[in-house]
Coordinates of C-alpha atoms in Angstrom, one line a residue:
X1 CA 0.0 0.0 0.0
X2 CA 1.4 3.5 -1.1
X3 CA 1.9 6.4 1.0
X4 CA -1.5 7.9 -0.1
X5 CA -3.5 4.9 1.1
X6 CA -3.5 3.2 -2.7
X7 CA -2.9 -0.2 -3.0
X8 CA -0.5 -0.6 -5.9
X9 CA -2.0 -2.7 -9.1
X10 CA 0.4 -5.4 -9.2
X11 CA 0.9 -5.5 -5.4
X12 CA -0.6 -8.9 -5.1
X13 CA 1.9 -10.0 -7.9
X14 CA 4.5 -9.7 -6.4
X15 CA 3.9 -10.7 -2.6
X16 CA 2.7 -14.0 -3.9
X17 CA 6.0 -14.2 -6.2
X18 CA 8.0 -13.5 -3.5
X19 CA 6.4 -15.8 -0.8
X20 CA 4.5 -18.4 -3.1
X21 CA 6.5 -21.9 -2.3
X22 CA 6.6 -22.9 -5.8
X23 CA 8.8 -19.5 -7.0
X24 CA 12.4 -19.6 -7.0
X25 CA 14.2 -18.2 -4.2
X26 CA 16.9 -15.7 -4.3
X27 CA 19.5 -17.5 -2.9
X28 CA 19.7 -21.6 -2.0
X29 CA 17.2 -22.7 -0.2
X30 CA 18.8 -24.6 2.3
X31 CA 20.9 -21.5 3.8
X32 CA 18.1 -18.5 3.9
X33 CA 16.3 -17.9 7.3
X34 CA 12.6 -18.3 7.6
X35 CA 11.5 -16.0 10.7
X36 CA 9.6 -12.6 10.2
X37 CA 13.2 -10.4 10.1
X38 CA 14.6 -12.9 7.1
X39 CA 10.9 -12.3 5.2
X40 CA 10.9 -8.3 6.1
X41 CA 14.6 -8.0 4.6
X42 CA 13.9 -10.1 1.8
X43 CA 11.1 -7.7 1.4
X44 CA 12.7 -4.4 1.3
X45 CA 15.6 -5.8 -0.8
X46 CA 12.7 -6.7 -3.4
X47 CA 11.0 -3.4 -3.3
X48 CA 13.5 -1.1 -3.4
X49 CA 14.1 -2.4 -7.2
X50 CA 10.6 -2.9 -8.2
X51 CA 8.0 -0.7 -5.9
X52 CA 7.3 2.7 -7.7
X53 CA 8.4 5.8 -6.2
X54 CA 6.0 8.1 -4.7
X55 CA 5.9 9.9 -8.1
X56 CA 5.1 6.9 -10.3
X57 CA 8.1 5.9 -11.5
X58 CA 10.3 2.8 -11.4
X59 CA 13.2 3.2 -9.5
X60 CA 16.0 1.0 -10.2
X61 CA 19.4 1.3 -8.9
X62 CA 22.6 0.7 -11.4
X63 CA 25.0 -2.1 -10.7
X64 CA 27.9 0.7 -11.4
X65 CA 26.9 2.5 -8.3
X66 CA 26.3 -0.2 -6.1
X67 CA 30.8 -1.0 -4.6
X68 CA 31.9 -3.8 -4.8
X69 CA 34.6 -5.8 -2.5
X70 CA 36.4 -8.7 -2.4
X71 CA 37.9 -7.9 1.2
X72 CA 35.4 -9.2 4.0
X73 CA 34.9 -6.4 6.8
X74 CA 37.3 -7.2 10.0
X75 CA 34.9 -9.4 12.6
X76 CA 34.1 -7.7 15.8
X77 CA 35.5 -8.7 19.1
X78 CA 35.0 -11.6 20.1
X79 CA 33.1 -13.2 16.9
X80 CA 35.0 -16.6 15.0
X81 CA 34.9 -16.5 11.4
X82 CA 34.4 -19.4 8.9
X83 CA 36.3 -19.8 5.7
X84 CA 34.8 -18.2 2.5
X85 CA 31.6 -17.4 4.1
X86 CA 32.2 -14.4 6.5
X87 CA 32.4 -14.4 10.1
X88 CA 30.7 -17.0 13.0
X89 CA 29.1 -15.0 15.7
X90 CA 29.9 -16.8 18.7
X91 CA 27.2 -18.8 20.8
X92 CA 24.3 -16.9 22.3
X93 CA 22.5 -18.2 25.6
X94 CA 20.0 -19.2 23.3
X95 CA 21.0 -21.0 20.3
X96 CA 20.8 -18.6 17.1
X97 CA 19.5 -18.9 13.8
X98 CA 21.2 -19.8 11.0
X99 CA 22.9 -16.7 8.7
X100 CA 21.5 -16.8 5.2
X101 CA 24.5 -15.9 2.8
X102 CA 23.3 -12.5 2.0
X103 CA 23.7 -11.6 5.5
X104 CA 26.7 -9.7 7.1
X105 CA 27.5 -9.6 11.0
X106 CA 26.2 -6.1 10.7
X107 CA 23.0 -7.7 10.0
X108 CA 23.1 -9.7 13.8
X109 CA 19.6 -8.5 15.6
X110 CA 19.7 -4.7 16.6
X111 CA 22.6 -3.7 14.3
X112 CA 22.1 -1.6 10.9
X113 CA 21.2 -3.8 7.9
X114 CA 24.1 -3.8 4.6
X115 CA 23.2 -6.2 2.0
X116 CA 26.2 -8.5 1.0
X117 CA 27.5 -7.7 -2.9
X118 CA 29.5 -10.7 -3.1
X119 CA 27.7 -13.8 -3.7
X120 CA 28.6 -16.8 -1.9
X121 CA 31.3 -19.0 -3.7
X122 CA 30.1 -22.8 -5.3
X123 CA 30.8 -25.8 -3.2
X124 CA 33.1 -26.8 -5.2
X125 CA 35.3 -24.1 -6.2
X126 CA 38.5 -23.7 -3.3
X127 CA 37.7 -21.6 0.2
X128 CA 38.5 -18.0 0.1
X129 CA 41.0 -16.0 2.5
X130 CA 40.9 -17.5 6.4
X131 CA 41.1 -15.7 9.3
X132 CA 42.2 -17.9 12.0
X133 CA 39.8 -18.0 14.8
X134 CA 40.8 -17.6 18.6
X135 CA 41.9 -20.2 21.1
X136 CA 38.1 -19.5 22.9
X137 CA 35.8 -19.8 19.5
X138 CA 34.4 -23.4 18.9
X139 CA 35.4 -25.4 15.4
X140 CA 33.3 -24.4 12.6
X141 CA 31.9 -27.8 11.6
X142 CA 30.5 -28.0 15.8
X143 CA 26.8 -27.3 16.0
X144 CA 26.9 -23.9 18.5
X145 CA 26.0 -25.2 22.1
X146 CA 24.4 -23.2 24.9
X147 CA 27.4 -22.3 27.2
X148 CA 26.6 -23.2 31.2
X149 CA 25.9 -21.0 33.3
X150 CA 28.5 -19.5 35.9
X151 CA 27.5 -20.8 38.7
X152 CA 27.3 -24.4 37.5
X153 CA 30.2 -26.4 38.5
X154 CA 32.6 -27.9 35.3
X155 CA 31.8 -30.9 34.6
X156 CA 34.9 -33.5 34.8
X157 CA 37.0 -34.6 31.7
X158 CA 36.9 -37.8 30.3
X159 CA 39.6 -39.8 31.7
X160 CA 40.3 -37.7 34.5
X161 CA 39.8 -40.6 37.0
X162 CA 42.0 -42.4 35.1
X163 CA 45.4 -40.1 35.0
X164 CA 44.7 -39.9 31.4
X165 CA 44.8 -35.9 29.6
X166 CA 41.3 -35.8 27.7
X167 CA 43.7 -33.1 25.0
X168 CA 46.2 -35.6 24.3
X169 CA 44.3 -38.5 23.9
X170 CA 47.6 -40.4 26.3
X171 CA 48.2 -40.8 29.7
X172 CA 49.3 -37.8 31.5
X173 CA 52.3 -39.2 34.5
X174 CA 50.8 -39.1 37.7
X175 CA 51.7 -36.6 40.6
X176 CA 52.0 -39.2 43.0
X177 CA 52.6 -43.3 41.9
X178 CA 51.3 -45.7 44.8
X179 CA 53.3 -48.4 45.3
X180 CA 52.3 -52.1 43.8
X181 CA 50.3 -54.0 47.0
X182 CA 52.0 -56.5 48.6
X183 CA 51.1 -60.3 48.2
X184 CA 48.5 -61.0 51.0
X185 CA 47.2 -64.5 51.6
X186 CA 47.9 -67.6 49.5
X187 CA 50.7 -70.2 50.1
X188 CA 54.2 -70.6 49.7
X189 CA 56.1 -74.3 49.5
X190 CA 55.6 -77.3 47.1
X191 CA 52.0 -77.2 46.8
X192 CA 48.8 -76.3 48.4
X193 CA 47.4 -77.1 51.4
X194 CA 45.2 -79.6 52.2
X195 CA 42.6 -77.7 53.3
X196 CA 40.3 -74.7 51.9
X197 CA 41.5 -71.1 52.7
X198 CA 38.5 -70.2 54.7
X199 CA 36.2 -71.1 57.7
X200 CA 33.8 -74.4 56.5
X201 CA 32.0 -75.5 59.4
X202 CA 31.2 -73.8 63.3
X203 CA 31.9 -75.6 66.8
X204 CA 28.8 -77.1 67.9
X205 CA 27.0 -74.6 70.4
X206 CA 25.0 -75.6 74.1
X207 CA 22.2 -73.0 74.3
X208 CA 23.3 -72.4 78.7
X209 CA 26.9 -72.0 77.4
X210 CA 27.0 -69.5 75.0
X211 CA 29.3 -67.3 76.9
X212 CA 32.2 -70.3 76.6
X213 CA 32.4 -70.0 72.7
X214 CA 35.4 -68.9 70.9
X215 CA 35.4 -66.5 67.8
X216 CA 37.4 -67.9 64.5
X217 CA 39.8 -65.1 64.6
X218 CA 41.1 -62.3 67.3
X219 CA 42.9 -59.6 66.2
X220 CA 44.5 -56.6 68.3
X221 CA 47.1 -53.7 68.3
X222 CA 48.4 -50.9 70.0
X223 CA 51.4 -48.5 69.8
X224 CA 53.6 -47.4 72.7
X225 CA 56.9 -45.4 73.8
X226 CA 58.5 -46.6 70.6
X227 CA 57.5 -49.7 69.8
X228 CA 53.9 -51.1 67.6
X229 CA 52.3 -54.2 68.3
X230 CA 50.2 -56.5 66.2
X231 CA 48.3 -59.6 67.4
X232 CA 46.4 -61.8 66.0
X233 CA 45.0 -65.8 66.3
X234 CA 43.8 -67.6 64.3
X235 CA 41.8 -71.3 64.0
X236 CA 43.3 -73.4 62.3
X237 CA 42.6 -75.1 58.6
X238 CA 41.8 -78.5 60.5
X239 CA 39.5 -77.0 62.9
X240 CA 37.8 -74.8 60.4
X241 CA 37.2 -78.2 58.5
X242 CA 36.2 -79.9 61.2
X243 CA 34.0 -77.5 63.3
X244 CA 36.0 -77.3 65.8
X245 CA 36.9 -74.4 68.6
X246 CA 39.9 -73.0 68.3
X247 CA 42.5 -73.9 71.2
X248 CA 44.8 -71.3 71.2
X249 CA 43.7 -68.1 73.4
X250 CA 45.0 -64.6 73.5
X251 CA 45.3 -61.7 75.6
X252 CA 46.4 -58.3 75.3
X253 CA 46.4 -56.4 78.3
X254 CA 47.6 -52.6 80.0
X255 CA 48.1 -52.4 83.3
X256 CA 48.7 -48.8 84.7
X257 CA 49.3 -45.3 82.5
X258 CA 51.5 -43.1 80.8
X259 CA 55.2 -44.2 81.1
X260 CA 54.6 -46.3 84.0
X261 CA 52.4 -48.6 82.1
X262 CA 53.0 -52.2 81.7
X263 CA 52.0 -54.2 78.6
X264 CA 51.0 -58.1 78.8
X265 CA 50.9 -59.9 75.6
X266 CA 49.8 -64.1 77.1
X267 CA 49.5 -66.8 74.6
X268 CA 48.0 -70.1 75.7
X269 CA 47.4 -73.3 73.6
X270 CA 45.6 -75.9 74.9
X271 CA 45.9 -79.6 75.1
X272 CA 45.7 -81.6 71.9
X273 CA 42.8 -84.3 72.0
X274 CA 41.0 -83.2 74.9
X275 CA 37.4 -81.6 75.3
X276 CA 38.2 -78.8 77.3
X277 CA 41.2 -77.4 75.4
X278 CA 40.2 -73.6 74.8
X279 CA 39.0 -73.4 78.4
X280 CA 41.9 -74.5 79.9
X281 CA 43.9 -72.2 77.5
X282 CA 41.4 -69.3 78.6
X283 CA 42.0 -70.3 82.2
X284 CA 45.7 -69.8 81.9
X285 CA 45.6 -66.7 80.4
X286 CA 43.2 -64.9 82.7
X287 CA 44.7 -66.6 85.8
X288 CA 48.5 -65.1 84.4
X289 CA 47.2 -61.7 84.0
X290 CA 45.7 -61.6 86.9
X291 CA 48.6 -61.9 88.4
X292 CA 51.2 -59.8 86.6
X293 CA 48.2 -57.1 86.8
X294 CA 48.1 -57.4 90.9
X295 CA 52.0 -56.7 90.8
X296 CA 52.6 -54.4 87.7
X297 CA 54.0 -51.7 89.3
X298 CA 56.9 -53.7 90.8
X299 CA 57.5 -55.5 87.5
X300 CA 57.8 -52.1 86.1
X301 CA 60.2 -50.6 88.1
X302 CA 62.2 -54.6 87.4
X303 CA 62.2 -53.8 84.2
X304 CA 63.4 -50.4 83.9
X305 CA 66.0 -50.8 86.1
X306 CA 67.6 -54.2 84.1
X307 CA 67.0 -56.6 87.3
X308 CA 67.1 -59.4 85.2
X309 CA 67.3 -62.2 88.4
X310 CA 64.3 -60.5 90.6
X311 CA 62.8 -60.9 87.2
X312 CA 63.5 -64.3 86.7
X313 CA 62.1 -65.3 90.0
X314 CA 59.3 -63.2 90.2
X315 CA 57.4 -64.3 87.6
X316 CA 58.5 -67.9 87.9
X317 CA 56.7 -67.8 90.8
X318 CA 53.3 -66.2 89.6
X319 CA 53.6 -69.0 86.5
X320 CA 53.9 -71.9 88.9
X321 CA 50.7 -70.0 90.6
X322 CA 48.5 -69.9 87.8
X323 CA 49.4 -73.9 86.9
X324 CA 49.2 -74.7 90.3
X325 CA 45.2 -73.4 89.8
X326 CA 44.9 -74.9 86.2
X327 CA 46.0 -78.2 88.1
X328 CA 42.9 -77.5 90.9
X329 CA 40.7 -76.8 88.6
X330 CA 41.2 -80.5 86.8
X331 CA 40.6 -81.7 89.9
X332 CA 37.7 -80.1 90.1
X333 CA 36.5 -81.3 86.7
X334 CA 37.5 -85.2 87.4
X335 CA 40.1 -84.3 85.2
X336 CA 43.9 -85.5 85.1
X337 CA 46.5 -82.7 85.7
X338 CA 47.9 -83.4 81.9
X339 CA 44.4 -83.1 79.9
X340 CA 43.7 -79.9 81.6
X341 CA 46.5 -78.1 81.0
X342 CA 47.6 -75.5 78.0
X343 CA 51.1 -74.4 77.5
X344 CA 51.9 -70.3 78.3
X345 CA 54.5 -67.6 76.4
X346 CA 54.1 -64.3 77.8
X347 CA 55.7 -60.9 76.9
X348 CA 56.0 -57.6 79.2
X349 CA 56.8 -54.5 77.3
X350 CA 57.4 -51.1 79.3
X351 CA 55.3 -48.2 77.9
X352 CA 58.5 -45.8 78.7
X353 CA 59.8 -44.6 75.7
X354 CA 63.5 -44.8 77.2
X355 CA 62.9 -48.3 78.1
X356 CA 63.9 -51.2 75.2
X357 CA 64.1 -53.9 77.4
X358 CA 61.1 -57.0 76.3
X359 CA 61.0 -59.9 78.5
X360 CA 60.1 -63.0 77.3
X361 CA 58.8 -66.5 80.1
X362 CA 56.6 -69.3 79.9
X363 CA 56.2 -72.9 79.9
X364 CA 55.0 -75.0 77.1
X365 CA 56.3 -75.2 73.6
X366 CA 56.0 -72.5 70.6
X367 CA 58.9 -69.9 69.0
X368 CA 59.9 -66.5 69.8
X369 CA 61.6 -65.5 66.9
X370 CA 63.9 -61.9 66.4
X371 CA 64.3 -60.9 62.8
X372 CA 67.4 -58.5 62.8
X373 CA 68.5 -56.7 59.2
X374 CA 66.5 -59.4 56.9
X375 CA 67.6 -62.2 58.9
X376 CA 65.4 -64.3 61.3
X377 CA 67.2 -65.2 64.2
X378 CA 65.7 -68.4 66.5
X379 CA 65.8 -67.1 70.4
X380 CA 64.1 -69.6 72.2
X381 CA 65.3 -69.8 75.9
X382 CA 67.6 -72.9 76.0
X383 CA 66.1 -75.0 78.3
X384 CA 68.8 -77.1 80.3
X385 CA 68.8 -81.0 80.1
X386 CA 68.7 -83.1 83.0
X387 CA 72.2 -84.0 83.3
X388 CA 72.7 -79.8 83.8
X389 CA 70.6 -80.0 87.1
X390 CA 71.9 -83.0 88.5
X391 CA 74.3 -82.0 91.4
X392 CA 76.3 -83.5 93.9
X393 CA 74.6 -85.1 96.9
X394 CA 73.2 -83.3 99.7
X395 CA 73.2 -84.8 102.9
X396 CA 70.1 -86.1 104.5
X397 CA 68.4 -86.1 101.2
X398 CA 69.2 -89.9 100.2
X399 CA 72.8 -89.4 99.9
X400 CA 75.3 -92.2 101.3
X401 CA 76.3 -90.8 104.8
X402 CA 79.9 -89.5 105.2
X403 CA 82.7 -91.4 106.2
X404 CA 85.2 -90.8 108.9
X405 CA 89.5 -90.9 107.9
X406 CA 89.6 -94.7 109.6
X407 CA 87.2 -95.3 106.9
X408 CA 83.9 -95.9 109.5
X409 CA 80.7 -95.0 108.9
X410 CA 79.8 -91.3 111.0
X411 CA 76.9 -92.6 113.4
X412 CA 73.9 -90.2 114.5
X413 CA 71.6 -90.7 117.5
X414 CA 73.0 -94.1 118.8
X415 CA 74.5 -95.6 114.9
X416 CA 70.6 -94.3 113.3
X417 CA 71.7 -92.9 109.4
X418 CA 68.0 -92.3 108.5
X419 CA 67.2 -89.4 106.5
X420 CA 64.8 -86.7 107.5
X421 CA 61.1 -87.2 105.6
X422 CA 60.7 -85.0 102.5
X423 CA 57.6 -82.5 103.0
X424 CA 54.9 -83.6 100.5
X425 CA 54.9 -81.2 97.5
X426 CA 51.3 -80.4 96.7
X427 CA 52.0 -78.7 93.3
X428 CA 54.4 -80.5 91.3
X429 CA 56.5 -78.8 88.9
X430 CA 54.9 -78.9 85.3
X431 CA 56.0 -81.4 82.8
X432 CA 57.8 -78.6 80.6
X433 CA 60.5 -76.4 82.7
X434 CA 59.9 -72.5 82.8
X435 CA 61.8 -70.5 80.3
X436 CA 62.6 -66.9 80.6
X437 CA 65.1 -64.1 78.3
X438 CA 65.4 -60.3 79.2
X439 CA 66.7 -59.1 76.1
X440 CA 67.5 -55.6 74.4
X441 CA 65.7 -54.3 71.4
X442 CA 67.8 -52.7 68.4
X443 CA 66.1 -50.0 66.4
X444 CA 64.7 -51.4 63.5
X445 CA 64.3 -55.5 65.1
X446 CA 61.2 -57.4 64.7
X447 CA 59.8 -59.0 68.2
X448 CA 58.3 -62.1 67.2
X449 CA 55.9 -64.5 70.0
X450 CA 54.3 -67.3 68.5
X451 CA 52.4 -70.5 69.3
X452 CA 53.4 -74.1 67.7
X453 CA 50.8 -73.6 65.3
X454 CA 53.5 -70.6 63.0
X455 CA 56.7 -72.1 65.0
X456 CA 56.9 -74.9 63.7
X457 CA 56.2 -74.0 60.1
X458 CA 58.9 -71.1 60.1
X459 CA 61.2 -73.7 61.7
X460 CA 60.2 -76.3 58.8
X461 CA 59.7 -74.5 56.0
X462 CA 62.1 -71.5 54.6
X463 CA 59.9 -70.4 51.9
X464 CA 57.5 -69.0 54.4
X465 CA 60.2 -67.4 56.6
X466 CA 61.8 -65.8 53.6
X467 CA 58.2 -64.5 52.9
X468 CA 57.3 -63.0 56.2
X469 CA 60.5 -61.4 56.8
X470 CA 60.0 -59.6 53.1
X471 CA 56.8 -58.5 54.7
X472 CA 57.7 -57.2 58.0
X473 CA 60.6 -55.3 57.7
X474 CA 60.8 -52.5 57.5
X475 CA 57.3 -50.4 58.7
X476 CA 55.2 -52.4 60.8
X477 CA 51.7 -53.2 58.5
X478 CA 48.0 -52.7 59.8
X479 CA 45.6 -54.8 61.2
X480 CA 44.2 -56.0 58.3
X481 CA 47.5 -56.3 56.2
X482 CA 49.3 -58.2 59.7
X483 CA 46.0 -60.8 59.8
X484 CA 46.5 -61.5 56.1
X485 CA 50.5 -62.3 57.1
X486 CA 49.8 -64.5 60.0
X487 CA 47.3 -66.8 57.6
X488 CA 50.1 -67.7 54.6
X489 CA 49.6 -71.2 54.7
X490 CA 52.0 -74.1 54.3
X491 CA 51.3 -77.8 53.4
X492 CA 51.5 -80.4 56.1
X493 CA 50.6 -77.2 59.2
X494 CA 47.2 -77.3 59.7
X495 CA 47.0 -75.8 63.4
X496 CA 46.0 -72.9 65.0
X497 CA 48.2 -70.0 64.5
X498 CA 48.5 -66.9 67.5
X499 CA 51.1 -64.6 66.5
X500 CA 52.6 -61.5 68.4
X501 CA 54.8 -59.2 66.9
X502 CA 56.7 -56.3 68.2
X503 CA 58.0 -53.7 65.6
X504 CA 60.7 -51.4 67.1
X505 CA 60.7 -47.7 65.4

């Protein structure tokens, strides 16, 4: 419609030649815009050549006077560019429209409209000049992406979790490389054991003595002065076969506090064959801590100040105590002395950090082992033979009465020679004699306390000592890594295994 409110004859002509679907477009189809701003430019382009003027006549604008460049104009701050085609505006919030190829970035929403004078080149005629795009603009083939919003955390790159650089497309080195795990677990020697790794069947229960049963595994620790401990026992493959309860005990006890505190370790192993095993192994536990608890402070003090033969008879006596009640106690039960019975290794360790000396008694058999710069070193208490603790005679005791010069008899109470009655010993010694050692720890040395159940195999079998000592020196392991150790199993050593080692910092 004109300016004086006429519609123009051949108005309808062309609005449905520019719009009609069937007409040719002015440019390719595929790349021209189709919102209201593409069909309003489109439309003034279109008019300005064929719309009369206001006076009537056609106005039509020479091609001489319209300039003409080959030279793109510079992009604006900011904005990529694409080769032979003009610039890329970068990514709105919202994802843009595509440019139809008459378009210029002056023509971007809100800036001043210039139509384009060079037509767009064929696809298959080479790319015109390049402009290379910054470090921040996205490649020219990407579909433009709505960028996230500031406050939204980045989002992790592929392969982060995995030390690997998502650029690269390699493995990026690592800040800090963890060392490989040690072996835990298994076997060492000719082949495997006889028996599966883990528990099979549980000891048989009594509903009114639930209190009596024994856990598969115990497993303790602690760190003092400048030592660590680890302890651990274990049933063995046997009784984990068999259902049965496990007949070594274990007790880890402090007595006292701060440097004056005194540290029991007491492992017990109970009779082989016998029903009441783990009791009597409980029993001789409890009944030895009892009594180095009760005198803890005068061990202490022993023990600090290197008084190796107060020592030595000071807790020989509270051992032969705790038998002596073991022994009642089988009399109590109907029992003989030798089915209730357990054999006992004890350590006391001084919480003072000035303090290295670990004493070592007991009776009964098992190991306590030392390893020293790689080397295990066997320091069992030798345990004298009889023929050491046979001594001369002793007069009135059995002995042939002396003889006078002339070669006569020496005659008592009228020519009498009989000897005095022995007193009646109502506890005998035990069967095995009491050991003890009061020795000094190095820096670096490995305490080891053991039951027969891991002495026996370290004695027998030098794969699994070789192993063990690769293990443990060096820093002392955790719970978990020290309960893994204890259970390396060799063929032909089926028992229980109660373990107690000493790391010295």
């Amino acid at each position: 419609m004109s300016q004086q409110g006429e519609k123009p004859a051949n108005a309808d002509d062309w609005w449905s030649r520019l719009y009609d679907e069937s007409a040719p477009d002015t440019g390719p189809a595929g790349r021209a815009g189709d919102t209201l701003d593409d069909r309003f430019h489109s439309a003034v382009d279109t008019t300005t050549a064929d719309v009369p003027s206001m006076g009537g006549t056609s106005a039509e604008v020479p091609s001489a006077e319209v300039p003409t460049t080959d030279v793109l104009p510079p992009p604006a701050a900011g904005k990529g560019t694409v080769a032979g085609s003009g610039t890329v505006p970068p990514a709105p919030p919202v994802a843009p429209r595509p440019r139809a190829w008459w378009e210029t970035p002056s023509s971007a929403p809100g800036a001043p409209w210039e139509p384009l004078v060079t037509p767009p080149a064929p696809a298959d005629s080479p790319p015109g000049p390049t402009v290379s795009p910054p470090v921040s603009a996205p490649p020219a083939s990407a579909p433009p992406a709505s960028p996230s919003p500031a406050s939204a955390p980045s989002a992790p790159q592929p392969g982060a979790d995995r030390g690997v650089d998502p650029d690269a497309g390699v493995p990026a080195p690592r800040r800090h490389t963890a060392a490989p795990p040690r072996l835990r677990g298994g076997h060492v020697g000719d082949g495997p054991p006889t028996y599966a790794a883990e528990p099979t069947a549980l000891p048989a229960a009594e509903p009114q003595e639930l209190g009596e049963l024994v856990p598969d595994t115990a497993l303790d620790g602690a760190r003092y002065g400048v030592y660590t401990l680890r302890a651990a026992s274990v049933r063995g493959d046997s009784a984990r076969y068999r259902g049965e309860t496990r007949r070594d005990a274990l007790l880890v006890a402090r007595f006292g506090a701060a440097e004056g505190a005194l540290v029991l370790v007491a492992v017990a192993t109970g009779a082989r064959a016998t029903e009441g095993a783990h009791r009597a192994a409980a029993d001789a536990i409890r009944w030895i801590g009892g009594a180095v608890g009760r005198s803890h402070a005068r061990l202490g003090e022993d023990i600090r100040a290197g008084r190796r033969g107060d020592l030595k008879s000071g807790l020989h006596r509270l051992t032969d105590r705790s038998f002596g009640k073991l022994r009642a106690r089988a009399a109590e039960l109907g029992l003989p002395p030798e089915e209730y019975t357990a054999s006992l290794r004890c350590l006391l360790l001084s919480a003072d950090p000035d303090c290295r000396t670990r004493v070592f008694f007991g009776i009964g058999g098992g190991g306590l082992f030392r390893l020293r710069d790689g080397v295990w070193q066997d320091i069992e208490p030798v345990v004298p033979g009889p023929e050491a603790t046979a001594g001369d005679p002793v007069v009135g005791y059995g002995s042939p009465p002396p003889e006078t010069p002339d070669g006569d008899r020496l005659t008592m109470d009228l020519g009498l020679t009989t000897a005095p009655p022995r007193p009646p010993d109502p506890s005998p010694p035990p069967a095995e004699p009491f050991r003890f050692r009061a020795s000094v720890a190095r820096p670096g040395d490995t305490l080891l306390l053991c039951s027969t159940g891991l002495a026996d195999p370290l004695r027998g079998e030098p794969a699994l000592a070789q192993e063990l000592g690769r293990r443990w020196e060096g820093e002392p392991p955790g719970l978990a890594a020290y309960l893994a150790d204890t259970q390396l199993r060799v063929k032909g050593y089926a028992d229980d295994r109660t373990a107690c080692a000493v790391w010295e910092a």
